Amino acid sequence: MNLLDRYIHEVGRHLPRKSRSDIQAELRSSFVDTLEDRFGQDASEEQTSELLKEFGQPRDIAASYHPQSQYLIGPTLYPIFRMVIWIVIAAVLGAQILAWGIGIFVDGDAFSVWETLASLVASVPASLGWVIITFMILQYFDAKPDLENQPWDPTMLPEIDTDQEIKRGELIVGLVFGTLILALITLFPQWVGFITFPGGNFYPNPVILDYLVLIQVSLLATILMNIYLFWKGSWTFLTRMIKLGLDAFGVVILAFLIQGHNAWLAANGSTSFTISISLIESNNWELVGMHAFRLAFVVAFIVTIIEIFATIYRMVRSKMASNISAKDFVLKVE
Amino acid sequence: MMINNTQSEQYLKLTQELRRGILVLAALSQLEEEKYGYALINSLAEKGLDIEQGTLYPLLRRLETQGLLQSEWNVEGSRPRRYYVISPEGTQTLEKLTGEWREITHVMEKLLAGIANKGE
């Protein structure tokens, strides 16, 4: 009987405490009934083992009694869980990027790209962890979203999202410019800089040259994505994620560039943020040029951050449209 | 070989799915007199319906939770056994399900009439 005891004990380990002993008792009595019927009063260890094999894995037996307890987050909660996950990711990313942006402009010197990236890497999984824990608890108490009693009305179906369509014109312009710039900085890196009108002197931009490889990688990846988009004709979840990643990558490079220009300008004696009249009057065209570059990068930085927000917004919106609308967000615990 | 395995696996699943629906009706039909689990398995098997223990016992509990069966432990025999019997509510459900079943088989007979000889 030793083997049967172990089996029954093992089944019990996978059962909820409430019904455990009762199910165990019934299982034992049924098993012994079967055993006696087949092998008589004194069944051997081998015969017991043979019959146990027939019964099946303890885990499977327990699962057949309580199918819903096999889920960390069950099928009833899963659609809401997925929606919440996207909202949380968007909110956390949005808040981080916002804090990052404010940090750069309000407190220019106290900002570090790596620190911000590290905090992003830490905060997203942590927030997702809390969402998962919350839903695990809801699952444990068998909470059910209050969806069934809501009458379903076909006219309330969300409109088909035209945002999914790509704008080919924009794409072509982006492709042409992207390819031109990539070709230019790859074939003629010595020309990366600026020429002054009055004297016609050429000044290379040392900061851009420092980050040339990163810029090339980013441009190339964007071009490849645009070609893929052009071929596919519409946005998908995956391409939006890739776009988000590339934009984030772009923001990092731009942050490096701005930081580099800050450092260069500070080292060359210009700490002000804007191009002042006195600077232009001083005829120090190298300084003016670097200022202009920094300004352009700051604009690009802001635009890319807005792009990121827009992409996140579109992703959440299409998720919400394809899942459940927020008004269905009522949970009841039974 | 691979294809054959997948096919037979798929066939097994389809059969299980087909049978799953009738198990409730089958169990209810045999519980007008109280029976313990293993006795019910035997009585179903005698009439030609083989059902795995791991399927039947959880099913009986589910039907009890739904109020279609009643159960109690009986300690009089050689060992304690849990006896199940159909409840008044279960009897009503059994009647309705039986009617439903007759209708389904009637319709299915008609649907399968054209290919009847192939399955035999």
PDB file of N, CA, C and O in Angstrom, chain A residues 268-308:
ATOM      1  N   ASN A 268      34.808  74.824 -25.359  1.00  0.00           N
ATOM      2  CA  ASN A 268      35.243  75.945 -26.189  1.00  0.00           C
ATOM      3  C   ASN A 268      34.688  77.276 -25.706  1.00  0.00           C
ATOM      4  O   ASN A 268      34.608  78.242 -26.453  1.00  0.00           O
ATOM      5  N   GLY A 269      34.252  77.274 -24.477  1.00  0.00           N
ATOM      6  CA  GLY A 269      33.924  78.536 -23.817  1.00  0.00           C
ATOM      7  C   GLY A 269      32.536  79.087 -24.065  1.00  0.00           C
ATOM      8  O   GLY A 269      32.270  80.234 -23.775  1.00  0.00           O
ATOM      9  N   SER A 270      31.620  78.273 -24.602  1.00  0.00           N
ATOM     10  CA  SER A 270      30.263  78.788 -24.796  1.00  0.00           C
ATOM     11  C   SER A 270      29.279  77.913 -24.035  1.00  0.00           C
ATOM     12  O   SER A 270      29.016  76.778 -24.416  1.00  0.00           O
ATOM     13  N   THR A 271      28.764  78.439 -22.959  1.00  0.00           N
ATOM     14  CA  THR A 271      27.879  77.630 -22.121  1.00  0.00           C
ATOM     15  C   THR A 271      26.412  77.974 -22.331  1.00  0.00           C
ATOM     16  O   THR A 271      25.539  77.248 -21.867  1.00  0.00           O
ATOM     17  N   SER A 272      26.137  79.063 -23.030  1.00  0.00           N
ATOM     18  CA  SER A 272      24.733  79.457 -23.187  1.00  0.00           C
ATOM     19  C   SER A 272      24.007  78.452 -24.086  1.00  0.00           C
ATOM     20  O   SER A 272      24.637  77.743 -24.880  1.00  0.00           O
ATOM     21  N   PHE A 273      22.698  78.424 -23.947  1.00  0.00           N
ATOM     22  CA  PHE A 273      21.943  77.423 -24.708  1.00  0.00           C
ATOM     23  C   PHE A 273      21.578  77.935 -26.098  1.00  0.00           C
ATOM     24  O   PHE A 273      21.505  77.168 -27.047  1.00  0.00           O
ATOM     25  N   THR A 274      21.334  79.234 -26.199  1.00  0.00           N
ATOM     26  CA  THR A 274      20.904  79.774 -27.501  1.00  0.00           C
ATOM     27  C   THR A 274      22.061  80.473 -28.202  1.00  0.00           C
ATOM     28  O   THR A 274      23.102  80.745 -27.617  1.00  0.00           O
ATOM     29  N   ILE A 275      21.831  80.734 -29.492  1.00  0.00           N
ATOM     30  CA  ILE A 275      22.837  81.467 -30.258  1.00  0.00           C
ATOM     31  C   ILE A 275      22.587  82.956 -30.018  1.00  0.00           C
ATOM     32  O   ILE A 275      21.550  83.483 -30.421  1.00  0.00           O
ATOM     33  N   SER A 276      23.486  83.605 -29.354  1.00  0.00           N
ATOM     34  CA  SER A 276      23.257  85.018 -29.025  1.00  0.00           C
ATOM     35  C   SER A 276      23.793  85.922 -30.136  1.00  0.00           C
ATOM     36  O   SER A 276      24.623  85.504 -30.952  1.00  0.00           O
ATOM     37  N   ILE A 277      23.275  87.142 -30.154  1.00  0.00           N
ATOM     38  CA  ILE A 277      23.715  88.122 -31.156  1.00  0.00           C
ATOM     39  C   ILE A 277      25.221  88.358 -31.034  1.00  0.00           C
ATOM     40  O   ILE A 277      25.944  88.401 -32.033  1.00  0.00           O
ATOM     41  N   SER A 278      25.658  88.410 -29.772  1.00  0.00           N
ATOM     42  CA  SER A 278      27.073  88.706 -29.565  1.00  0.00           C
ATOM     43  C   SER A 278      27.963  87.614 -30.143  1.00  0.00           C
ATOM     44  O   SER A 278      29.063  87.868 -30.627  1.00  0.00           O
ATOM     45  N   LEU A 279      27.432  86.384 -30.094  1.00  0.00           N
ATOM     46  CA  LEU A 279      28.215  85.261 -30.632  1.00  0.00           C
ATOM     47  C   LEU A 279      28.381  85.418 -32.145  1.00  0.00           C
ATOM     48  O   LEU A 279      29.471  85.212 -32.700  1.00  0.00           O
ATOM     49  N   ILE A 280      27.274  85.818 -32.807  1.00  0.00           N
ATOM     50  CA  ILE A 280      27.330  85.989 -34.263  1.00  0.00           C
ATOM     51  C   ILE A 280      28.258  87.170 -34.602  1.00  0.00           C
ATOM     52  O   ILE A 280      29.064  87.097 -35.531  1.00  0.00           O
ATOM     53  N   GLU A 281      28.126  88.209 -33.774  1.00  0.00           N
ATOM     54  CA  GLU A 281      28.966  89.385 -34.022  1.00  0.00           C
ATOM     55  C   GLU A 281      30.449  89.090 -33.830  1.00  0.00           C
ATOM     56  O   GLU A 281      31.314  89.710 -34.447  1.00  0.00           O
ATOM     57  N   SER A 282      30.690  88.084 -32.982  1.00  0.00           N
ATOM     58  CA  SER A 282      32.096  87.761 -32.716  1.00  0.00           C
ATOM     59  C   SER A 282      32.769  87.048 -33.893  1.00  0.00           C
ATOM     60  O   SER A 282      33.982  86.813 -33.869  1.00  0.00           O
ATOM     61  N   ASN A 283      31.938  86.671 -34.874  1.00  0.00           N
ATOM     62  CA  ASN A 283      32.463  85.995 -36.064  1.00  0.00           C
ATOM     63  C   ASN A 283      33.139  84.657 -35.791  1.00  0.00           C
ATOM     64  O   ASN A 283      33.911  84.183 -36.597  1.00  0.00           O
ATOM     65  N   ASN A 284      32.812  84.059 -34.631  1.00  0.00           N
ATOM     66  CA  ASN A 284      33.357  82.728 -34.352  1.00  0.00           C
ATOM     67  C   ASN A 284      32.409  81.703 -34.981  1.00  0.00           C
ATOM     68  O   ASN A 284      31.525  81.156 -34.341  1.00  0.00           O
ATOM     69  N   TRP A 285      32.592  81.461 -36.247  1.00  0.00           N
ATOM     70  CA  TRP A 285      31.626  80.648 -36.999  1.00  0.00           C
ATOM     71  C   TRP A 285      31.623  79.189 -36.588  1.00  0.00           C
ATOM     72  O   TRP A 285      30.619  78.514 -36.712  1.00  0.00           O
ATOM     73  N   GLU A 286      32.719  78.748 -36.093  1.00  0.00           N
ATOM     74  CA  GLU A 286      32.772  77.353 -35.636  1.00  0.00           C
ATOM     75  C   GLU A 286      31.800  77.159 -34.455  1.00  0.00           C
ATOM     76  O   GLU A 286      31.041  76.188 -34.419  1.00  0.00           O
ATOM     77  N   LEU A 287      31.832  78.119 -33.545  1.00  0.00           N
ATOM     78  CA  LEU A 287      30.923  78.046 -32.396  1.00  0.00           C
ATOM     79  C   LEU A 287      29.463  78.147 -32.836  1.00  0.00           C
ATOM     80  O   LEU A 287      28.608  77.373 -32.391  1.00  0.00           O
ATOM     81  N   VAL A 288      29.192  79.089 -33.736  1.00  0.00           N
ATOM     82  CA  VAL A 288      27.822  79.264 -34.223  1.00  0.00           C
ATOM     83  C   VAL A 288      27.339  77.976 -34.892  1.00  0.00           C
ATOM     84  O   VAL A 288      26.230  77.503 -34.650  1.00  0.00           O
ATOM     85  N   GLY A 289      28.180  77.382 -35.692  1.00  0.00           N
ATOM     86  CA  GLY A 289      27.840  76.142 -36.395  1.00  0.00           C
ATOM     87  C   GLY A 289      27.500  75.021 -35.422  1.00  0.00           C
ATOM     88  O   GLY A 289      26.490  74.325 -35.566  1.00  0.00           O
ATOM     89  N   MET A 290      28.340  74.875 -34.392  1.00  0.00           N
ATOM     90  CA  MET A 290      28.094  73.810 -33.427  1.00  0.00           C
ATOM     91  C   MET A 290      26.803  74.066 -32.649  1.00  0.00           C
ATOM     92  O   MET A 290      26.058  73.144 -32.331  1.00  0.00           O
ATOM     93  N   HIS A 291      26.557  75.359 -32.360  1.00  0.00           N
ATOM     94  CA  HIS A 291      25.300  75.730 -31.711  1.00  0.00           C
ATOM     95  C   HIS A 291      24.114  75.322 -32.575  1.00  0.00           C
ATOM     96  O   HIS A 291      23.129  74.761 -32.083  1.00  0.00           O
ATOM     97  N   ALA A 292      24.224  75.634 -33.871  1.00  0.00           N
ATOM     98  CA  ALA A 292      23.136  75.323 -34.798  1.00  0.00           C
ATOM     99  C   ALA A 292      22.899  73.812 -34.860  1.00  0.00           C
ATOM    100  O   ALA A 292      21.758  73.337 -34.834  1.00  0.00           O
ATOM    101  N   PHE A 293      23.995  73.048 -34.916  1.00  0.00           N
ATOM    102  CA  PHE A 293      23.870  71.589 -34.935  1.00  0.00           C
ATOM    103  C   PHE A 293      23.144  71.109 -33.685  1.00  0.00           C
ATOM    104  O   PHE A 293      22.232  70.285 -33.744  1.00  0.00           O
ATOM    105  N   ARG A 294      23.551  71.684 -32.541  1.00  0.00           N
ATOM    106  CA  ARG A 294      22.930  71.221 -31.300  1.00  0.00           C
ATOM    107  C   ARG A 294      21.424  71.521 -31.315  1.00  0.00           C
ATOM    108  O   ARG A 294      20.610  70.686 -30.935  1.00  0.00           O
ATOM    109  N   LEU A 295      21.100  72.714 -31.797  1.00  0.00           N
ATOM    110  CA  LEU A 295      19.695  73.107 -31.849  1.00  0.00           C
ATOM    111  C   LEU A 295      18.901  72.127 -32.727  1.00  0.00           C
ATOM    112  O   LEU A 295      17.814  71.677 -32.363  1.00  0.00           O
ATOM    113  N   ALA A 296      19.498  71.770 -33.873  1.00  0.00           N
ATOM    114  CA  ALA A 296      18.833  70.835 -34.786  1.00  0.00           C
ATOM    115  C   ALA A 296      18.615  69.486 -34.098  1.00  0.00           C
ATOM    116  O   ALA A 296      17.550  68.867 -34.211  1.00  0.00           O
ATOM    117  N   PHE A 297      19.640  69.047 -33.369  1.00  0.00           N
ATOM    118  CA  PHE A 297      19.507  67.753 -32.690  1.00  0.00           C
ATOM    119  C   PHE A 297      18.461  67.816 -31.580  1.00  0.00           C
ATOM    120  O   PHE A 297      17.733  66.851 -31.343  1.00  0.00           O
ATOM    121  N   VAL A 298      18.389  68.937 -30.896  1.00  0.00           N
ATOM    122  CA  VAL A 298      17.377  69.082 -29.846  1.00  0.00           C
ATOM    123  C   VAL A 298      15.979  69.000 -30.464  1.00  0.00           C
ATOM    124  O   VAL A 298      15.098  68.304 -29.944  1.00  0.00           O
ATOM    125  N   VAL A 299      15.803  69.678 -31.598  1.00  0.00           N
ATOM    126  CA  VAL A 299      14.502  69.609 -32.281  1.00  0.00           C
ATOM    127  C   VAL A 299      14.195  68.168 -32.672  1.00  0.00           C
ATOM    128  O   VAL A 299      13.101  67.644 -32.415  1.00  0.00           O
ATOM    129  N   ALA A 300      15.195  67.496 -33.261  1.00  0.00           N
ATOM    130  CA  ALA A 300      14.996  66.096 -33.672  1.00  0.00           C
ATOM    131  C   ALA A 300      14.666  65.226 -32.469  1.00  0.00           C
ATOM    132  O   ALA A 300      13.803  64.341 -32.530  1.00  0.00           O
ATOM    133  N   PHE A 301      15.319  65.523 -31.357  1.00  0.00           N
ATOM    134  CA  PHE A 301      15.096  64.776 -30.120  1.00  0.00           C
ATOM    135  C   PHE A 301      13.628  64.907 -29.684  1.00  0.00           C
ATOM    136  O   PHE A 301      12.952  63.908 -29.412  1.00  0.00           O
ATOM    137  N   ILE A 302      13.140  66.166 -29.682  1.00  0.00           N
ATOM    138  CA  ILE A 302      11.756  66.401 -29.260  1.00  0.00           C
ATOM    139  C   ILE A 302      10.786  65.716 -30.221  1.00  0.00           C
ATOM    140  O   ILE A 302       9.847  65.036 -29.804  1.00  0.00           O
ATOM    141  N   VAL A 303      11.061  65.860 -31.525  1.00  0.00           N
ATOM    142  CA  VAL A 303      10.171  65.256 -32.526  1.00  0.00           C
ATOM    143  C   VAL A 303      10.123  63.737 -32.356  1.00  0.00           C
ATOM    144  O   VAL A 303       9.048  63.123 -32.384  1.00  0.00           O
ATOM    145  N   THR A 304      11.290  63.132 -32.131  1.00  0.00           N
ATOM    146  CA  THR A 304      11.320  61.672 -31.983  1.00  0.00           C
ATOM    147  C   THR A 304      10.550  61.238 -30.737  1.00  0.00           C
ATOM    148  O   THR A 304       9.842  60.233 -30.760  1.00  0.00           O
ATOM    149  N   ILE A 305      10.683  62.023 -29.662  1.00  0.00           N
ATOM    150  CA  ILE A 305       9.936  61.672 -28.444  1.00  0.00           C
ATOM    151  C   ILE A 305       8.429  61.766 -28.705  1.00  0.00           C
ATOM    152  O   ILE A 305       7.661  60.878 -28.296  1.00  0.00           O
ATOM    153  N   ILE A 306       8.019  62.780 -29.438  1.00  0.00           N
ATOM    154  CA  ILE A 306       6.591  62.900 -29.780  1.00  0.00           C
ATOM    155  C   ILE A 306       6.164  61.695 -30.630  1.00  0.00           C
ATOM    156  O   ILE A 306       5.109  61.103 -30.403  1.00  0.00           O
ATOM    157  N   GLU A 307       7.026  61.302 -31.570  1.00  0.00           N
ATOM    158  CA  GLU A 307       6.763  60.115 -32.403  1.00  0.00           C
ATOM    159  C   GLU A 307       6.556  58.882 -31.534  1.00  0.00           C
ATOM    160  O   GLU A 307       5.645  58.089 -31.773  1.00  0.00           O
ATOM    161  N   ILE A 308       7.425  58.735 -30.541  1.00  0.00           N
ATOM    162  CA  ILE A 308       7.330  57.573 -29.650  1.00  0.00           C
ATOM    163  C   ILE A 308       5.981  57.572 -28.932  1.00  0.00           C
ATOM    164  O   ILE A 308       5.281  56.560 -28.895  1.00  0.00           O
TER     165      ILE A 308
END
